[in-house]
C-alpha positions in Angstrom: -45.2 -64.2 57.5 -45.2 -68.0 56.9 -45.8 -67.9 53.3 -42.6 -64.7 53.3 -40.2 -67.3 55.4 -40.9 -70.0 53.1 -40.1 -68.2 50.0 -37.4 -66.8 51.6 -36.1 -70.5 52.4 -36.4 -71.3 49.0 -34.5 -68.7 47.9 -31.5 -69.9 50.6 -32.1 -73.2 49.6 -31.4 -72.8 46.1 -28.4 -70.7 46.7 -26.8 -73.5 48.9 -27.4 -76.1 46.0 -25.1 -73.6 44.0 -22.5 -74.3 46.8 -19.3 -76.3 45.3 -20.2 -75.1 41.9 -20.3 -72.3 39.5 -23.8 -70.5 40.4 -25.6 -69.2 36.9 -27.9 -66.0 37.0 -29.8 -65.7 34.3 -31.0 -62.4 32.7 -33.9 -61.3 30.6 -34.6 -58.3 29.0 -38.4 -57.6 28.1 -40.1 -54.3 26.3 -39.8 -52.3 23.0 -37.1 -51.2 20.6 -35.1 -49.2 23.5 -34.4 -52.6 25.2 -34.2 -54.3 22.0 -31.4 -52.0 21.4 -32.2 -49.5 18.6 -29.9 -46.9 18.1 -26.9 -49.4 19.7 -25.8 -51.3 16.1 -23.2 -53.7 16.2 -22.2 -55.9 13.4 -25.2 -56.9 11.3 -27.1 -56.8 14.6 -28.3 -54.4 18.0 -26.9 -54.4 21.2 -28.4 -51.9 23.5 -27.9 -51.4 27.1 -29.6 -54.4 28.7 -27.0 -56.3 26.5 -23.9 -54.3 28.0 -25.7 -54.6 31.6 -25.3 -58.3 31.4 -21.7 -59.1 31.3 -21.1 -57.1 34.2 -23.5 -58.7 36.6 -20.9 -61.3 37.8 -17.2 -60.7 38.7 -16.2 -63.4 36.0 -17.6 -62.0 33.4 -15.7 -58.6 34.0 -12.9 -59.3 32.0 -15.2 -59.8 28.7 -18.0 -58.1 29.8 -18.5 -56.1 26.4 -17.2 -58.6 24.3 -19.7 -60.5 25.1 -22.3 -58.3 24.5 -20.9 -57.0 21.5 -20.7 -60.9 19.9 -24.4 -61.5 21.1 -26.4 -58.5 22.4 -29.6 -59.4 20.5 -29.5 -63.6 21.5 -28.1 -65.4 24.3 -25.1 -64.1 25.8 -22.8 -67.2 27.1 -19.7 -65.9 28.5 -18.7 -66.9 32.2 -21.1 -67.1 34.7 -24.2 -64.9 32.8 -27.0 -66.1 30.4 -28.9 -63.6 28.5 -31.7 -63.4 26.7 -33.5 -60.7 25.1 -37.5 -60.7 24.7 -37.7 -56.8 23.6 -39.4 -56.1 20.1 -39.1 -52.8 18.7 -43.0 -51.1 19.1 -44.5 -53.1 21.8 -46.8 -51.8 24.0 -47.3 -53.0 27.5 -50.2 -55.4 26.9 -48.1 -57.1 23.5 -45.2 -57.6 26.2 -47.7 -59.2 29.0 -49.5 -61.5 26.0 -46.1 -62.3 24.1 -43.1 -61.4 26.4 -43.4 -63.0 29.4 -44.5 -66.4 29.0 -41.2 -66.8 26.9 -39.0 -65.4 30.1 -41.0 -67.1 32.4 -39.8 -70.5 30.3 -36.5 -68.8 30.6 -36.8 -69.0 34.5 -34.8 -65.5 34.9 -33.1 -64.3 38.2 -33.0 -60.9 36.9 -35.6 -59.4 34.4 -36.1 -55.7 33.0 -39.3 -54.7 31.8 -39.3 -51.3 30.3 -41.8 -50.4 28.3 -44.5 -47.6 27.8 -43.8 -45.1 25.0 -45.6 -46.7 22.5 -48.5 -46.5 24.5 -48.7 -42.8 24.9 -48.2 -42.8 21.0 -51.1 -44.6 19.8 -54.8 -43.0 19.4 -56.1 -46.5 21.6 -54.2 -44.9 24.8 -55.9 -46.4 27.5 -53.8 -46.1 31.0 -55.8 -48.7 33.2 -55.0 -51.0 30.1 -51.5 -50.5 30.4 -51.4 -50.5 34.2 -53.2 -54.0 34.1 -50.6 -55.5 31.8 -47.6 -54.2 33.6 -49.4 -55.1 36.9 -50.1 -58.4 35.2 -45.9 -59.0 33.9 -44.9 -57.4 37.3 -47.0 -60.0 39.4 -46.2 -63.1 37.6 -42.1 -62.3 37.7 -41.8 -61.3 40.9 -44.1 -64.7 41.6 -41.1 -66.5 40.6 -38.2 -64.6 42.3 -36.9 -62.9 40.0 -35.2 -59.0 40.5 -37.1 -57.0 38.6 -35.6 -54.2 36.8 -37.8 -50.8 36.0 -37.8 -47.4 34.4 -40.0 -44.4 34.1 -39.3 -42.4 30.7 -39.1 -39.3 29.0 -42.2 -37.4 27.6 -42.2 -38.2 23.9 -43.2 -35.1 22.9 -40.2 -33.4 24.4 -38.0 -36.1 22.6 -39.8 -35.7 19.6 -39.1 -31.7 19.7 -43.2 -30.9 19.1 -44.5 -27.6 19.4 -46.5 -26.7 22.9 -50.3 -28.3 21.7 -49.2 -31.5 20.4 -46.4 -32.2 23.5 -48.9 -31.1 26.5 -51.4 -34.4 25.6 -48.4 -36.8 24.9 -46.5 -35.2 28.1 -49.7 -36.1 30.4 -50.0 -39.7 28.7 -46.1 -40.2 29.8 -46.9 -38.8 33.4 -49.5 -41.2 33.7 -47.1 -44.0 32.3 -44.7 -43.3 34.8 -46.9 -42.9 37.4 -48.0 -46.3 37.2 -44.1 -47.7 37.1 -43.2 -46.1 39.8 -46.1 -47.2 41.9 -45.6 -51.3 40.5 -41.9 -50.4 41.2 -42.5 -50.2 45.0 -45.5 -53.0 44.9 -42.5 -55.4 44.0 -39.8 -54.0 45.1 -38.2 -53.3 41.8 -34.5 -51.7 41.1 -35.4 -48.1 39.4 -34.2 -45.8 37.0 -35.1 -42.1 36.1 -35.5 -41.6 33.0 -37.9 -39.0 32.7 -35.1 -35.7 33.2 -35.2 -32.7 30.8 -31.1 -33.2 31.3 -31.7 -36.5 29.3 -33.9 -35.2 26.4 -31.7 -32.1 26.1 -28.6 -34.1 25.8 -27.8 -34.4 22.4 -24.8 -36.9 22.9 -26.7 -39.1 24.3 -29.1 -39.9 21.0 -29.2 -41.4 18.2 -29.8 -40.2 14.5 -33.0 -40.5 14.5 -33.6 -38.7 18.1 -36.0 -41.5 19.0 -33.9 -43.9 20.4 -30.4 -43.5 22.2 -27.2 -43.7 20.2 -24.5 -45.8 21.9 -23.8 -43.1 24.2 -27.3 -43.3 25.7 -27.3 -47.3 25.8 -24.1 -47.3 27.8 -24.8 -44.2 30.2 -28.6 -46.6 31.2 -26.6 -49.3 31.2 -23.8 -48.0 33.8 -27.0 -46.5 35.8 -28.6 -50.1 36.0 -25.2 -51.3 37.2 -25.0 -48.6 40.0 -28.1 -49.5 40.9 -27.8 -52.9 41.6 -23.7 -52.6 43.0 -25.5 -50.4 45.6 -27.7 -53.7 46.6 -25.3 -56.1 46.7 -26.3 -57.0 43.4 -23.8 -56.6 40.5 -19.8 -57.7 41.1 -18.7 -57.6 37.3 -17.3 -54.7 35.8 -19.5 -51.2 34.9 -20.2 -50.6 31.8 -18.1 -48.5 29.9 -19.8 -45.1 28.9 -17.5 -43.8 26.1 -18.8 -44.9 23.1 -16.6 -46.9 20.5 -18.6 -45.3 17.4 -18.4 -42.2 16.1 -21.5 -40.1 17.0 -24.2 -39.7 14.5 -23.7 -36.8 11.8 -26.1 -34.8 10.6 -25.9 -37.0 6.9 -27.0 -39.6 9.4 -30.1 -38.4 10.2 -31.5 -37.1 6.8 -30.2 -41.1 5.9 -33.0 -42.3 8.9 -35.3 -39.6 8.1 -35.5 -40.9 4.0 -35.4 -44.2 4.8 -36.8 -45.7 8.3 -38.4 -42.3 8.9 -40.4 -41.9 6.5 -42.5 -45.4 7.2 -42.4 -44.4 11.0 -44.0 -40.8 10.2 -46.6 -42.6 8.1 -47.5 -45.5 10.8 -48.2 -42.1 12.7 -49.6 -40.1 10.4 -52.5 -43.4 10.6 -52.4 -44.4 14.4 -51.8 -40.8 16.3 -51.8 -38.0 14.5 -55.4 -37.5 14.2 -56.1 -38.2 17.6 -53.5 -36.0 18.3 -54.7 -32.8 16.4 -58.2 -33.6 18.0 -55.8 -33.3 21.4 -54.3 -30.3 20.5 -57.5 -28.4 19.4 -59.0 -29.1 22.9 -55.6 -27.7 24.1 -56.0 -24.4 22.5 -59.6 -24.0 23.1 -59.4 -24.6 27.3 -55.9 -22.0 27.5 -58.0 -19.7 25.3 -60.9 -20.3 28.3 -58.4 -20.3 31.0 -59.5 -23.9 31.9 -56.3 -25.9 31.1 -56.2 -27.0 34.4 -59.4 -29.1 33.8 -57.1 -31.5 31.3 -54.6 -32.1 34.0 -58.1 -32.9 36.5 -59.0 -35.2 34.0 -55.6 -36.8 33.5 -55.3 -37.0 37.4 -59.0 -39.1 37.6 -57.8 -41.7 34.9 -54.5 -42.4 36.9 -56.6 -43.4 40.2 -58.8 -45.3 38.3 -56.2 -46.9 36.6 -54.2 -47.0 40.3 -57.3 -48.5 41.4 -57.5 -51.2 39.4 -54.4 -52.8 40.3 -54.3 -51.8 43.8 -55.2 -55.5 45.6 -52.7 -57.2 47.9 -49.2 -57.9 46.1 -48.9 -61.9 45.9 -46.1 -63.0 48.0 -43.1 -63.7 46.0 -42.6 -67.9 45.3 -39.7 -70.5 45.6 -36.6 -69.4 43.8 -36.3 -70.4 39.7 -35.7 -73.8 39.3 -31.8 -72.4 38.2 -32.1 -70.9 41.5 -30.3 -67.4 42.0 -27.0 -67.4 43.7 -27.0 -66.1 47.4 -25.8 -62.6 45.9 -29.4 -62.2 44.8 -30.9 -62.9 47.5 -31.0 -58.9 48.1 -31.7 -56.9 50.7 -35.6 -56.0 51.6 -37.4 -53.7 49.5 -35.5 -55.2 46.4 -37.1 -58.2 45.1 -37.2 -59.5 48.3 -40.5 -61.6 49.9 -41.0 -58.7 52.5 -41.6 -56.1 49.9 -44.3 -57.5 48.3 -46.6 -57.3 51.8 -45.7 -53.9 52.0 -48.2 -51.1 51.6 -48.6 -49.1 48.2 -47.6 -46.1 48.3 -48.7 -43.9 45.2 -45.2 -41.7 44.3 -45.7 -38.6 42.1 -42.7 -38.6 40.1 -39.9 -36.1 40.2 -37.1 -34.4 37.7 -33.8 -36.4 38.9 -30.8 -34.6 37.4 -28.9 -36.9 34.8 -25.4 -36.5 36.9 -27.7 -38.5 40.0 -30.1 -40.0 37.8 -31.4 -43.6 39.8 -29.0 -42.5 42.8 
């Protein structure tokens, strides 16, 4: 309780040194090529929705929100009273963002940080879930250490994005259920802000991607984006303007996919054809051979052991949450318990089994 007030203090204390001048919140964006903003181009460069989330995190900034993102989605977005910075690099996993990631936006000192990452994971033969809950555990802890809002999301199985055939999707679909899994239980250890991501409405939305189906198209980017900002207006948390959701390019044609495909494609296929698909044929086979038994069920056992282990592993008392950043968040940030705050990090873990949130409610 003493350690709780004190952060707490801190966290007033910093907000009152704002007092009398313009207050700063700074915002970093850490994870892989959906943060980084692929499928989002703009200019010679990528936006993506943690970008067009920025400029509307303070009411000054609502005027130029986009344009700001627009001008400098990928660096450091000045305009009014917002600094981003984006950490994301397209195919990171979760450890590459705990090793790499967050010692740069914890230099960056951060009042509000995403950290969305996890598809990669399921998509590599080394899949090892009490790996990636350690890291995320690991990136979650140190954040929230500091004060910062953290910003989560559970996503969509890759094999349903990816359009594969019953044998191959069941083994990436379980990976992404243990992913999730994992999120959603750090999410309530830190009292994180969290979007659904992991709908069938979302996969099956075709506006909503980009060529290469991988990624979101502009669409996508702006309809997370608008969610995030939903999110936190609900908390007390965002007073710029949403994010608009209708995009300003043209959707993606089917010329524009047969482009990605023999271009970009074909090098992604390959990487895959080396780092998963082998593993994933072995997968498969097992697949066929326990329906043909009438065993299947026994996977899904097995899936469900390696999640509490993994659980397990990162299931020790949450640290209380620090003194403010030194840039110290402004007293809108200060949120409400339960979100970021010092008294969510003492409470009790509970271990949520993720559910189908309808896109129209999705992170309501």
């Amino acid at each position: 309780m003493a350690a709780g007030r004190a952060a707490a203090e801190g966290t007033a204390g910093a907000a009152g040194r704002t007092a009398g001048r313009r207050a700063v919140v700074r915002f970093a964006a850490l994870g892989d090529s959906l943060t980084a903003g692929v499928g989002d181009p703009v200019g010679d460069g990528l936006r993506g929705w943690a970008a067009l989330l920025a400029g509307g995190l303070v009411a000054d900034d609502a005027d130029n929100a986009d344009d700001d993102a627009d001008a400098e989605g990928s660096g450091e977005a000045a305009g009014g009273a917002v600094r981003f910075r984006n950490f994301a690099v397209a195919g990171a996993r979760a450890r590459d963002v705990a090793a790499f990631q967050l010692p740069r936006a914890l230099a960056y000192r951060p009042d509000v940080v995403s950290v969305v990452v996890g598809m990669n994971d399921t998509l590599r033969r080394t899949f090892d879930i009490t790996e990636v809950a350690l890291a995320l555990d690991r990136t979650c802890a140190a954040l929230s250490a500091r004060g910062a809002v953290l910003l989560t999301a559970c996503l969509p199985d890759p094999g349903a994005v990816l359009g594969l055939p019953g044998p191959l999707a069941r083994p990436l679909a379980r990976r992404q259920r243990q992913v999730d899994a994992v999120v959603h239980t750090l999410s309530a250890r830190y009292g994180a802000v969290h979007l659904h991501l992991a709908d069938a409405a979302w996969v099956a939305d075709r506006t909503l991607w980009s060529a290469d189906r991988l990624h979101p198209g502009e669409r996508g980017h702006r309809t997370i984006a608008a969610r995030f900002h939903a999110l936190l207006a609900e908390r007390g948390l965002a007073h710029g303007a949403a994010p608009g959701r209708e995009p300003r390019q043209p959707p993606p044609s089917r010329a524009d996919a047969l482009r990605w495909l023999a271009t970009a494609g074909t090098g992604w296929v390959l990487r895959r054809c080396h780092d998963l698909l082998p593993d994933l044929i072995r997968l498969a086979g097992a697949e066929v051979r326990h329906r043909a038994r009438g065993t299947g069920t026994l996977l899904d056992l097995r899936a469900e052991q390696s999640l509490a282990a993994a659980l397990a592993a990162v299931s020790g008392p949450a640290p209380v949450a620090g003194p403010a950043p030194a840039s110290g968040p402004p007293a809108v940030f200060a949120g409400p318990a339960g979100v970021g705050s010092p008294a969510a990090s003492a409470r009790p873990v509970p271990v949520p089994v993720p559910t189908a949130v309808p896109l129209a409610t999705m992170g309501e």
